Short mmCIF file of C-alpha atoms and ligand atoms in Angstrom, two decimals:
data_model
loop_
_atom_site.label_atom_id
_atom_site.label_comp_id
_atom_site.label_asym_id
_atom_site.label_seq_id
_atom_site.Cartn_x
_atom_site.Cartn_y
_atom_site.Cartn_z
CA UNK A 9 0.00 0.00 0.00
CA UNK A 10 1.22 2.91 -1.10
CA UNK A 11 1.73 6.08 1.54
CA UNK A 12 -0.51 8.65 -0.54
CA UNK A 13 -3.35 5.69 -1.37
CA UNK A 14 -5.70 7.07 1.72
CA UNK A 15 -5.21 11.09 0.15
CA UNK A 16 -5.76 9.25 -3.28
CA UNK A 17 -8.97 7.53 -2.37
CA UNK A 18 -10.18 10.98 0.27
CA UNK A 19 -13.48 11.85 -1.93
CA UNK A 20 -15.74 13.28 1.03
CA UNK A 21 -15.14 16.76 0.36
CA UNK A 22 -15.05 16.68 -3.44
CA UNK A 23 -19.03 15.23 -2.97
CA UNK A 24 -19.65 17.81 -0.85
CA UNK A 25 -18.57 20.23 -3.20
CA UNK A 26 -20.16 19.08 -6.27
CA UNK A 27 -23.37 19.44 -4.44
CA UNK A 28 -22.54 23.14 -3.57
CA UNK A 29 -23.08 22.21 -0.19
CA UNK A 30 -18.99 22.52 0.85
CA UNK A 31 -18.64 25.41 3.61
CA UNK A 32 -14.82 25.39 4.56
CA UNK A 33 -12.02 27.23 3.38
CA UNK A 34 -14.59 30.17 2.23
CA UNK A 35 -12.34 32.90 1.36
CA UNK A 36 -12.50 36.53 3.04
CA UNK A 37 -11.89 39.30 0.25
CA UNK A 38 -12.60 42.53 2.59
CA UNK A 39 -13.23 42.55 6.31
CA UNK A 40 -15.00 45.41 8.08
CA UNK A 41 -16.04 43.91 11.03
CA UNK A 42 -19.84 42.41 11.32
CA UNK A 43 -19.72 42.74 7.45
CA UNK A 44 -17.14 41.12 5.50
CA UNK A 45 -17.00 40.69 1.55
CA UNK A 46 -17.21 36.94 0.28
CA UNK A 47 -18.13 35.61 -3.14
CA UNK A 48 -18.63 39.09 -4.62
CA UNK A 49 -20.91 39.88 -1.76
CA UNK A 50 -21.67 41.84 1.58
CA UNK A 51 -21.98 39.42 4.11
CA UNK A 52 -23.10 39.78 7.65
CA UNK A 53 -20.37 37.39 9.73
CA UNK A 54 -21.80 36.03 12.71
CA UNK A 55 -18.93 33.34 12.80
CA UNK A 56 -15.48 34.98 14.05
CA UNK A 57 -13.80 35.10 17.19
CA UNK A 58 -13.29 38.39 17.17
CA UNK A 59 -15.42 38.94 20.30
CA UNK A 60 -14.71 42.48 20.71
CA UNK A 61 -14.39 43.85 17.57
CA UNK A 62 -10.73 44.80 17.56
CA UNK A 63 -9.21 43.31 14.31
CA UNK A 64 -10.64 46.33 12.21
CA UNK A 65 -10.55 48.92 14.88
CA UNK A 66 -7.82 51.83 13.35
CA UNK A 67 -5.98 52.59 16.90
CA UNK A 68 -5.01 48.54 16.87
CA UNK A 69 -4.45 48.55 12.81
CA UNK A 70 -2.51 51.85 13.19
CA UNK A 71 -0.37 50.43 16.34
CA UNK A 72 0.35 47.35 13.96
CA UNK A 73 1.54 50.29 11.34
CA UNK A 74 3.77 51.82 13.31
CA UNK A 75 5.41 48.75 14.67
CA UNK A 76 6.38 47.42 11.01
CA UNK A 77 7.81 50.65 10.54
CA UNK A 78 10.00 50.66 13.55
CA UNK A 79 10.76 46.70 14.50
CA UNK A 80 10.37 45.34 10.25
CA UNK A 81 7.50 42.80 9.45
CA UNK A 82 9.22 39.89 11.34
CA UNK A 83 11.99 38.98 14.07
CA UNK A 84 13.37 36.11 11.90
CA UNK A 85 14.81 33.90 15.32
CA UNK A 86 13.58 32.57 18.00
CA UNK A 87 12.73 34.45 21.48
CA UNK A 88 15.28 32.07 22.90
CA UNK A 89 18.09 33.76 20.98
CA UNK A 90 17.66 36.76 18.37
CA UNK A 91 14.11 37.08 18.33
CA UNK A 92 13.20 39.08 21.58
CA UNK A 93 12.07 42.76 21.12
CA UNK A 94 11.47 45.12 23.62
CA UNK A 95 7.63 45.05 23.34
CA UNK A 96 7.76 41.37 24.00
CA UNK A 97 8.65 41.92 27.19
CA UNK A 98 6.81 44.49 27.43
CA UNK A 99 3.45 42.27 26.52
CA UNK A 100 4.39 39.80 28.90
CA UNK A 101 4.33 41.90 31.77
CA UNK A 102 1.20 43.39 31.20
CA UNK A 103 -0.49 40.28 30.59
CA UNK A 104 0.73 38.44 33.78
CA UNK A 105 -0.42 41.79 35.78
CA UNK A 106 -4.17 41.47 33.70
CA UNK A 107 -4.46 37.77 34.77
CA UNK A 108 -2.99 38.37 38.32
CA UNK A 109 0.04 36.08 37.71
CA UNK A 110 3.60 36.82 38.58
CA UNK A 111 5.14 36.22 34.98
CA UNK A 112 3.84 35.42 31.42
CA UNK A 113 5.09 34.10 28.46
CA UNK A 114 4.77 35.02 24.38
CA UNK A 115 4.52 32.17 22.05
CA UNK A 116 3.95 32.03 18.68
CA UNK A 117 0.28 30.99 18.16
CA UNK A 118 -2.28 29.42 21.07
CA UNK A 119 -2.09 25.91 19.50
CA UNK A 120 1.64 26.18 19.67
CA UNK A 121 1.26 27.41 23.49
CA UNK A 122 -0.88 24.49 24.59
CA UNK A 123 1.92 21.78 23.04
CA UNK A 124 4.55 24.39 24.43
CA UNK A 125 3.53 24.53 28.19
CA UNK A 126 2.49 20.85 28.48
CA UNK A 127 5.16 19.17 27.04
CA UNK A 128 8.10 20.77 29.27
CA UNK A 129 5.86 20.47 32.11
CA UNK A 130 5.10 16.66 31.86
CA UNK A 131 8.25 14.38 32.73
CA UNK A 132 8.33 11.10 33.34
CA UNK A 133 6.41 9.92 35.94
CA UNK A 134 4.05 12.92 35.81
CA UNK A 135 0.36 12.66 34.47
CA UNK A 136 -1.56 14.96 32.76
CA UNK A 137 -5.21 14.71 33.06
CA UNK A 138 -7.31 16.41 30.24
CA UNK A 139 -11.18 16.48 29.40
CA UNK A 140 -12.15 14.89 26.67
CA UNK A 141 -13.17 17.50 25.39
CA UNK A 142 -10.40 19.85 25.62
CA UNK A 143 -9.07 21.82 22.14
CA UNK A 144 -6.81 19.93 19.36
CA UNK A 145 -3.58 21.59 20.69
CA UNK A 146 -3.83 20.17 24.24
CA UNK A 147 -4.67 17.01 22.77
CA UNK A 148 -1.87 17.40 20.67
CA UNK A 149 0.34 17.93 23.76
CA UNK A 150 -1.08 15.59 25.72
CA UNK A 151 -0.26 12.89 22.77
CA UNK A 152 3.22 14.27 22.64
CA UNK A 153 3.71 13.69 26.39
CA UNK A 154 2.07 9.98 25.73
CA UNK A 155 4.49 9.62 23.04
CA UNK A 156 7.67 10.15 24.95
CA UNK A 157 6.82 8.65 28.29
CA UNK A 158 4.09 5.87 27.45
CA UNK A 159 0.52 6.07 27.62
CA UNK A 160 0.15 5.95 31.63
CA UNK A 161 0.68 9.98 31.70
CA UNK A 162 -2.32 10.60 29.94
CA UNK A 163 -5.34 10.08 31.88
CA UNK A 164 -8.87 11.53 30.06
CA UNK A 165 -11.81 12.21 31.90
CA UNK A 166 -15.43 12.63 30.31
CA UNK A 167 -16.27 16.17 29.27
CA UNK A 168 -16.87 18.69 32.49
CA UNK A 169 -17.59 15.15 34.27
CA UNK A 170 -16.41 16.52 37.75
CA UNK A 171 -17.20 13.24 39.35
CA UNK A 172 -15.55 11.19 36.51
CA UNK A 173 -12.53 13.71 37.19
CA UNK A 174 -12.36 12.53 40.96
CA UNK A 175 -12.70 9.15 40.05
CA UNK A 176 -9.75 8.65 37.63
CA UNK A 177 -7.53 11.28 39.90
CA UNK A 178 -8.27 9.62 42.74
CA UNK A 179 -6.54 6.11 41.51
CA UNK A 180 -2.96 7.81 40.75
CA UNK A 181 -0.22 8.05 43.26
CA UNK A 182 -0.86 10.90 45.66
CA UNK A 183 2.62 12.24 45.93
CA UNK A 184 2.91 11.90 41.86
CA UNK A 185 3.37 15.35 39.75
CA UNK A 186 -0.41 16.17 38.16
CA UNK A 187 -1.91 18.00 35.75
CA UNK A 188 -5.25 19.14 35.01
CA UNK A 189 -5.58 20.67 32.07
CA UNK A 190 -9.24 22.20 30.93
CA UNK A 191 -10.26 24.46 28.46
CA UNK A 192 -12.32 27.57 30.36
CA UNK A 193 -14.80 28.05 27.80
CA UNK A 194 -15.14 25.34 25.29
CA UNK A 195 -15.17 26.58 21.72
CA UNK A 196 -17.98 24.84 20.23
CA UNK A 197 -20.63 24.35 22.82
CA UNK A 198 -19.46 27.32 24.61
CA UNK A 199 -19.67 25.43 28.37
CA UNK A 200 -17.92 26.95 31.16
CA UNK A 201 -15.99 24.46 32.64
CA UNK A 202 -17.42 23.54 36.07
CA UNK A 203 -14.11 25.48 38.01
CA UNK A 204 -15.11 25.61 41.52
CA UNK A 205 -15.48 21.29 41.40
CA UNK A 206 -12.42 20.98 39.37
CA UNK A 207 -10.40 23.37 41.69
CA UNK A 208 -11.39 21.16 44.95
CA UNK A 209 -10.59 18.16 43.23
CA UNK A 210 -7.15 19.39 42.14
CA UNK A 211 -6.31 20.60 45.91
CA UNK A 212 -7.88 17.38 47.17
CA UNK A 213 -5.47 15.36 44.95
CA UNK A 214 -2.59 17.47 44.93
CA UNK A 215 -2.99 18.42 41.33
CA UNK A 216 -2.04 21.33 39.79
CA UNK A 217 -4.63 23.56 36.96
CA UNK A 218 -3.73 24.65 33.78
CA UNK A 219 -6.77 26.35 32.06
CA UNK A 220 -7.28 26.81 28.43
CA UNK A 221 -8.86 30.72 28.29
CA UNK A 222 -8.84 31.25 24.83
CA UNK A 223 -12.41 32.19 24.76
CA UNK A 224 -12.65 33.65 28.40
CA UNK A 225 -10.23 36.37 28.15
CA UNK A 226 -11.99 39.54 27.12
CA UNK A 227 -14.99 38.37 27.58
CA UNK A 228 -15.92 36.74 30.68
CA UNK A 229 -15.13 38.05 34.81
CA UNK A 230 -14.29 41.90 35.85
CA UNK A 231 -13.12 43.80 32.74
CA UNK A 232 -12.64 40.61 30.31
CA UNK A 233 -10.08 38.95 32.97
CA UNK A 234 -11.27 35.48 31.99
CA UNK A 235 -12.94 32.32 33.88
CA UNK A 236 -11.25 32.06 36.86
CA UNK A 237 -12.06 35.87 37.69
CA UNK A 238 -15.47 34.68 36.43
CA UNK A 239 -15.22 32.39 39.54
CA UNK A 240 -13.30 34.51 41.81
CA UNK A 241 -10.60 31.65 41.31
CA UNK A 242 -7.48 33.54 39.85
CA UNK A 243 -5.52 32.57 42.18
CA UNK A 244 -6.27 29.21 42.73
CA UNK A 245 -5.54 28.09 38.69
CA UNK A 246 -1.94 28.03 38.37
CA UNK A 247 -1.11 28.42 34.92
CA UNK A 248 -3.75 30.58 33.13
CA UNK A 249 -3.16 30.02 28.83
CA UNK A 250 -4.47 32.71 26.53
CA UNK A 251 -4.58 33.24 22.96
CA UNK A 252 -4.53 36.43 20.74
CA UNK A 253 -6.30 35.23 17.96
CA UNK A 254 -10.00 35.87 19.44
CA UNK A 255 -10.59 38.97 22.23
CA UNK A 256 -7.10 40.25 21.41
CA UNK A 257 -7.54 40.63 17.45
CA UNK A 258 -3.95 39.42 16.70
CA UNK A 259 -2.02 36.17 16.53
CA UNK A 260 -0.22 34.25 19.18
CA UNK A 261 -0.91 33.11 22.62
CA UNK A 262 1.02 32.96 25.64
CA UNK A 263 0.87 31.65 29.66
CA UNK A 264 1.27 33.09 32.77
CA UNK A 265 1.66 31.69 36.34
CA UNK A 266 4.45 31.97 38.59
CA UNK A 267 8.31 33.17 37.73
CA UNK A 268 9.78 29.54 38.59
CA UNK A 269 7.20 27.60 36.57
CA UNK A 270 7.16 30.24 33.50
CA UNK A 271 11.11 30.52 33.86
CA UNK A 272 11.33 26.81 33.67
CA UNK A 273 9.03 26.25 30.43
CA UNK A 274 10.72 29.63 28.96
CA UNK A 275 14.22 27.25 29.02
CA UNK A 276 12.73 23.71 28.24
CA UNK A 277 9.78 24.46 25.48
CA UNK A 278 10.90 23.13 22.18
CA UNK A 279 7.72 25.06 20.71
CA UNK A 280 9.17 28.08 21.72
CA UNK A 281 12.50 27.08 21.53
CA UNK A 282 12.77 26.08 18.35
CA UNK A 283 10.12 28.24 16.63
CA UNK A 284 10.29 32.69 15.48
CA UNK A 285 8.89 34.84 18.06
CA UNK A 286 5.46 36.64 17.17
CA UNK A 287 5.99 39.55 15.31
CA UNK A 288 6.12 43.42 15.50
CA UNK A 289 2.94 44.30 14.43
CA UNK A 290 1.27 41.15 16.08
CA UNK A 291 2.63 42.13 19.18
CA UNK A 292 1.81 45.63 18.85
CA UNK A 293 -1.89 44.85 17.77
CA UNK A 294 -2.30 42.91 21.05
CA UNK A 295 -0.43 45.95 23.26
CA UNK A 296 -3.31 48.31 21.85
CA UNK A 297 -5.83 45.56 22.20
CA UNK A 298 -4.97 45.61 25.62
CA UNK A 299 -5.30 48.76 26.65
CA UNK A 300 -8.23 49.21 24.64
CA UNK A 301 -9.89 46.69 26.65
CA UNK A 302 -9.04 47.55 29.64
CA UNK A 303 -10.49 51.45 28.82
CA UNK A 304 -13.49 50.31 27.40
CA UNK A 305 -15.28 47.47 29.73
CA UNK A 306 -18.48 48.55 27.69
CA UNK A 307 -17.45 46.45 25.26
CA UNK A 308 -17.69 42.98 27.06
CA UNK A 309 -21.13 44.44 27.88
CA UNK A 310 -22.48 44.71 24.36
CA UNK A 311 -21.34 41.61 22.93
CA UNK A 312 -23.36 39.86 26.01
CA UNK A 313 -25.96 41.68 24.93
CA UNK A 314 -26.04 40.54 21.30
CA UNK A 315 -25.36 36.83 22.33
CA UNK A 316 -27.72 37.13 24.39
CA UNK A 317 -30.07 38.89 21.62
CA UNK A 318 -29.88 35.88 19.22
CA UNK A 319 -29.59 33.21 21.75
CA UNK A 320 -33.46 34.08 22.91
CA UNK A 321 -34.35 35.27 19.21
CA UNK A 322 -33.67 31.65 18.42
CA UNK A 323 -34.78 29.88 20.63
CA UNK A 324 -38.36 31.89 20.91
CA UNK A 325 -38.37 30.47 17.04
CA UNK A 326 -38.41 26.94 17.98
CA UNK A 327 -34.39 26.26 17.57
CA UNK A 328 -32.42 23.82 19.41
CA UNK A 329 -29.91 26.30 21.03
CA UNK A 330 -27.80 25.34 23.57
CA UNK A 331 -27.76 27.65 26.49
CA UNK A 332 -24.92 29.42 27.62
CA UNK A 333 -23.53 32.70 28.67
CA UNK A 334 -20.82 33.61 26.20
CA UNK A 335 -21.02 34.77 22.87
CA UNK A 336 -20.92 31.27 21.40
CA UNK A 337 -24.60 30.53 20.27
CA UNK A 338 -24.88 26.83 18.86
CA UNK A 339 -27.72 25.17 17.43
CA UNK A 340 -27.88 21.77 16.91
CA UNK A 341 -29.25 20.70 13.50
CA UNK A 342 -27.88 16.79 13.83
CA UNK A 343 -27.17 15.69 11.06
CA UNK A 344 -24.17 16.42 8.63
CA UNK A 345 -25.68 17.34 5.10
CA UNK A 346 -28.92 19.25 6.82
CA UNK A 347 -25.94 21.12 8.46
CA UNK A 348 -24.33 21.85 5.06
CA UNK A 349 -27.76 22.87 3.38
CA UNK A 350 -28.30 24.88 5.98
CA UNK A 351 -25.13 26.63 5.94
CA UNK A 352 -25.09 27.11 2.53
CA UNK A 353 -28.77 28.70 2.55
CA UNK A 354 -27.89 31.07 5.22
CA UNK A 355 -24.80 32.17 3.08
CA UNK A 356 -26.70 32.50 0.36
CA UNK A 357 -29.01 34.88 2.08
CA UNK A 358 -26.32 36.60 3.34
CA UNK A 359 -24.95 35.51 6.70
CA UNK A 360 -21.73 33.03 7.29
CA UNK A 361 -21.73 30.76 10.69
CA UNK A 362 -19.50 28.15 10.67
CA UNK A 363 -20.39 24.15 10.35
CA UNK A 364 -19.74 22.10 12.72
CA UNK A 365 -19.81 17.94 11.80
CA UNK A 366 -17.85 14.91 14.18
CA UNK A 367 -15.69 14.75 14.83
CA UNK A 368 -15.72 18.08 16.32
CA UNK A 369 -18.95 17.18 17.83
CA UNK A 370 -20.73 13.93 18.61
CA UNK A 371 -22.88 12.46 16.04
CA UNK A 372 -26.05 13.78 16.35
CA UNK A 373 -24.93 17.26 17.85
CA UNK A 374 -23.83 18.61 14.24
CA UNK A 375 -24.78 22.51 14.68
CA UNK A 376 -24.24 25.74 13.29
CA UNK A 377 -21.85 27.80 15.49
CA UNK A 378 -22.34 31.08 16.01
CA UNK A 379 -20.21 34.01 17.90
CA UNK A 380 -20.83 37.72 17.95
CA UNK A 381 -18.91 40.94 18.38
CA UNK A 382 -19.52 43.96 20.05
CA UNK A 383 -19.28 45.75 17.21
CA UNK A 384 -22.26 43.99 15.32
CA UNK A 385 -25.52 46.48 15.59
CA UNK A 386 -29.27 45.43 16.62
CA UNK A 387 -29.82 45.62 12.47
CA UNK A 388 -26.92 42.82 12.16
CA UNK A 389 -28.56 40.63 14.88
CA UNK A 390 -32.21 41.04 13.52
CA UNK A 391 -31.28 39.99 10.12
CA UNK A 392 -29.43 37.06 10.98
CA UNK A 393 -32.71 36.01 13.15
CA UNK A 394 -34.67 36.95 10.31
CA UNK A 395 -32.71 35.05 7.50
CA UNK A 396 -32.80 32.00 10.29
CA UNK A 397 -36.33 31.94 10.40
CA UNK A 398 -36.31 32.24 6.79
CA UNK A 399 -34.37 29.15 6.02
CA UNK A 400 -35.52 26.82 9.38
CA UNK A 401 -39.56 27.41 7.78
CA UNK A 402 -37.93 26.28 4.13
CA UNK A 403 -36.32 22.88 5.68
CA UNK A 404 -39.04 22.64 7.65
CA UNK A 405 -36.25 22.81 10.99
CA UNK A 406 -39.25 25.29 12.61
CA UNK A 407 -42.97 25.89 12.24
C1 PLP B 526 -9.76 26.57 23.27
C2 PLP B 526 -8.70 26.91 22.26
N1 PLP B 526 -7.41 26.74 22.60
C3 PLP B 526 -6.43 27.03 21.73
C4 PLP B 526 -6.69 27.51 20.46
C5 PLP B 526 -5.58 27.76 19.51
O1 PLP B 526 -5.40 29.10 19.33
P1 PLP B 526 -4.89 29.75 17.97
O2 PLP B 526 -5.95 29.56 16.94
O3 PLP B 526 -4.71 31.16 18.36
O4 PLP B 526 -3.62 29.07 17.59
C6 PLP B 526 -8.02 27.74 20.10
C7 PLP B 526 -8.38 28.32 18.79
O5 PLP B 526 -8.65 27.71 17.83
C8 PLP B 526 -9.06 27.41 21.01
O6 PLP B 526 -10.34 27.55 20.67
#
């Protein structure tokens, strides 16, 4: 058997396709926020992760401006030797101060963070204990882990299952190094994990808490500080993880916790290591970001508001939305080629979600995902309720 036979004989998409129904890889031609330009069109985008708005707000374009012009468009090394800039620094010591941690850490991109914390962290007879759950990148890092010191290190436990948590914690070695890794928000159902349970368990066990809060930071506890300030538990999670790529309208993620621990994975990470730094006007984009979030808590306020808007709007038409308090809004359709159709007749009505299939859901929980901005208007948010009725009446999805 050849290598390439499985990409020869990989057909699923090109069906999809030749039924018009395929809704990945749609290309972006113009970006203004809650409109965007796609195939020749104005579109309204309730399907980015650009929770508050920033990526197209001039202060954080113009910051990104003036960085190229003063740093270049890249730092061409690594942090570890040619690739640190002042504003790095500079970015990691306002983040740790936002999160309430002693010292933070830039990497590249969030999925790079996830493998880059975990895998320096997790030596030999450590275990790292993950919901099922949890994003690709910690289950990449979790695999990586598996892969160099055998499968016992990984120990999964069934999504936000606090008493499935307990019970597979409870059966490793008390005095063994542990830990719990958990995304805050999960990005496609948009659960909050259940934090309070998971931090007793961890102190119970003598486990430490690493928390995923790429879609907590900037939008959920006092002035976008994330889930553990949503629980009044900053200081109880030990190594908060954040990414740039949603709230922070940039690319790149980074950790924070304290000096030893960060000091320790700064010197042993191969993904940051061995990998260029983020760049000038990435960095500078989340600087601005930064500041503009902490100025402007009305923000966080207004894209509550319009989750919150369509959430009910849906649901009051009959959907099957799953409740939640962020500005993820899914609705389960079930089913992968109602999903498509249904994607494809809300795009070509004029509004772009993103479809979800398994096996980034369960079978039977395919759903359109939705996620709003502050910056989208009441006009936005009643046309996408609109166009939803529209097409749920035509597949009959609604009365
Ligand atoms: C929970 C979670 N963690 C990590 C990542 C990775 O972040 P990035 O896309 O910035 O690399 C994402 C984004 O896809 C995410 O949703």
């Amino acid at each position: 058997m050849d290598l390439f036979d499985k990409c020869y004989a990989f057909k699923r998409h090109e069906e999809v396709k030749a039924m018009g129904l395929y809704p990945y890889f749609q290309p972006i031609y113009e970006n203004y926020g809650p409109i965007v330009k796609m195939d020749g069109r104005e579109i309204v985008m309730a399907g980015s992760n650009n929770y508050l708005g920033l990526t197209t707000d001039p202060r954080v374009k113009e910051a990104a401006i003036e960085a190229i012009k003063k740093y270049g468009t890249g730092c061409s090394g690594s942090r570890y030797l040619n690739g640190t800039l002042d504003i790095h620094i500079k970015l990691e010591e306002q983040l740790a101060e936002f999160v309430g941690k002693e010292s933070a850490l830039l990497f590249s991109t969030g999925f790079q963070t996830n493998q880059g914390a975990i895998v320096p962290l997790i030596g030999k007879d450590d275990y790292v204990i993950s919901d099922k759950d949890n994003h690709a990148s910690i289950v990449q890092g979790t695999l990586i882990s598996k892969g160099l010191w055998g499968s016992d290190v990984l120990v999964r436990y069934r999504h936000n299952d606090m008493q499935h948590l307990e019970e597979v914690i409870s059966k490793l070695p008390l005095d063994a190094g542990k830990l719990i890794v958990t995304d805050g928000v999960f990005s496609m159902s948009g659960n909050i994990v259940n934090l309070p349970e998971l931090v007793r368990i961890a102190r119970k066990y003598n486990a430490r808490i690493m928390l995923d809060d790429a879609h907590g930071l900037g939008v959920l506890g006092k002035g976008g500080r994330g889930t553990a300030n949503h629980f009044g538990l900053d200081d109880q999670v030990d190594i908060i993880m954040g990414t740039f790529s949603k709230s922070f309208a940039s690319l790149g993620g980074f950790i924070a916790g304290e000096k030893p621990v960060i000091d320790y994975i700064k010197h042993h990470s191969p993904a940051l290591i061995f990998s260029a730094s983020m760049t000038p006007p990435q960095v500078a984009a989340v600087l601005k970001a930064l500041e503009i979030i902490k100025a402007e808590p009305e923000r966080i306020e207004r894209l509550h508001y319009n989750a919150n808007k369509v959430r009910q709007g849906l649901k009051n038409l009959g959907f099957n939305v799953l409740d939640g308090q962020t500005p993820i809004v899914p609705v389960v359709i079930g089913d992968d080629l109602l999903t498509f159709k249904f994607w494809r007749m809300l795009f070509d009505n004029g509004v772009f979600v993103n479809a979800v299939i398994s096996p980034a859901v369960p079978q039977g929980m395919q759903l359109l995902r939705l996620s709003f901005m502050a910056t989208h208007e009441d006009k936005h948010l009643d046309f996408v309720i609109e166009t939803f009725e529209k097409v749920g009446k035509e597949l009959a999805l609604i009365d």
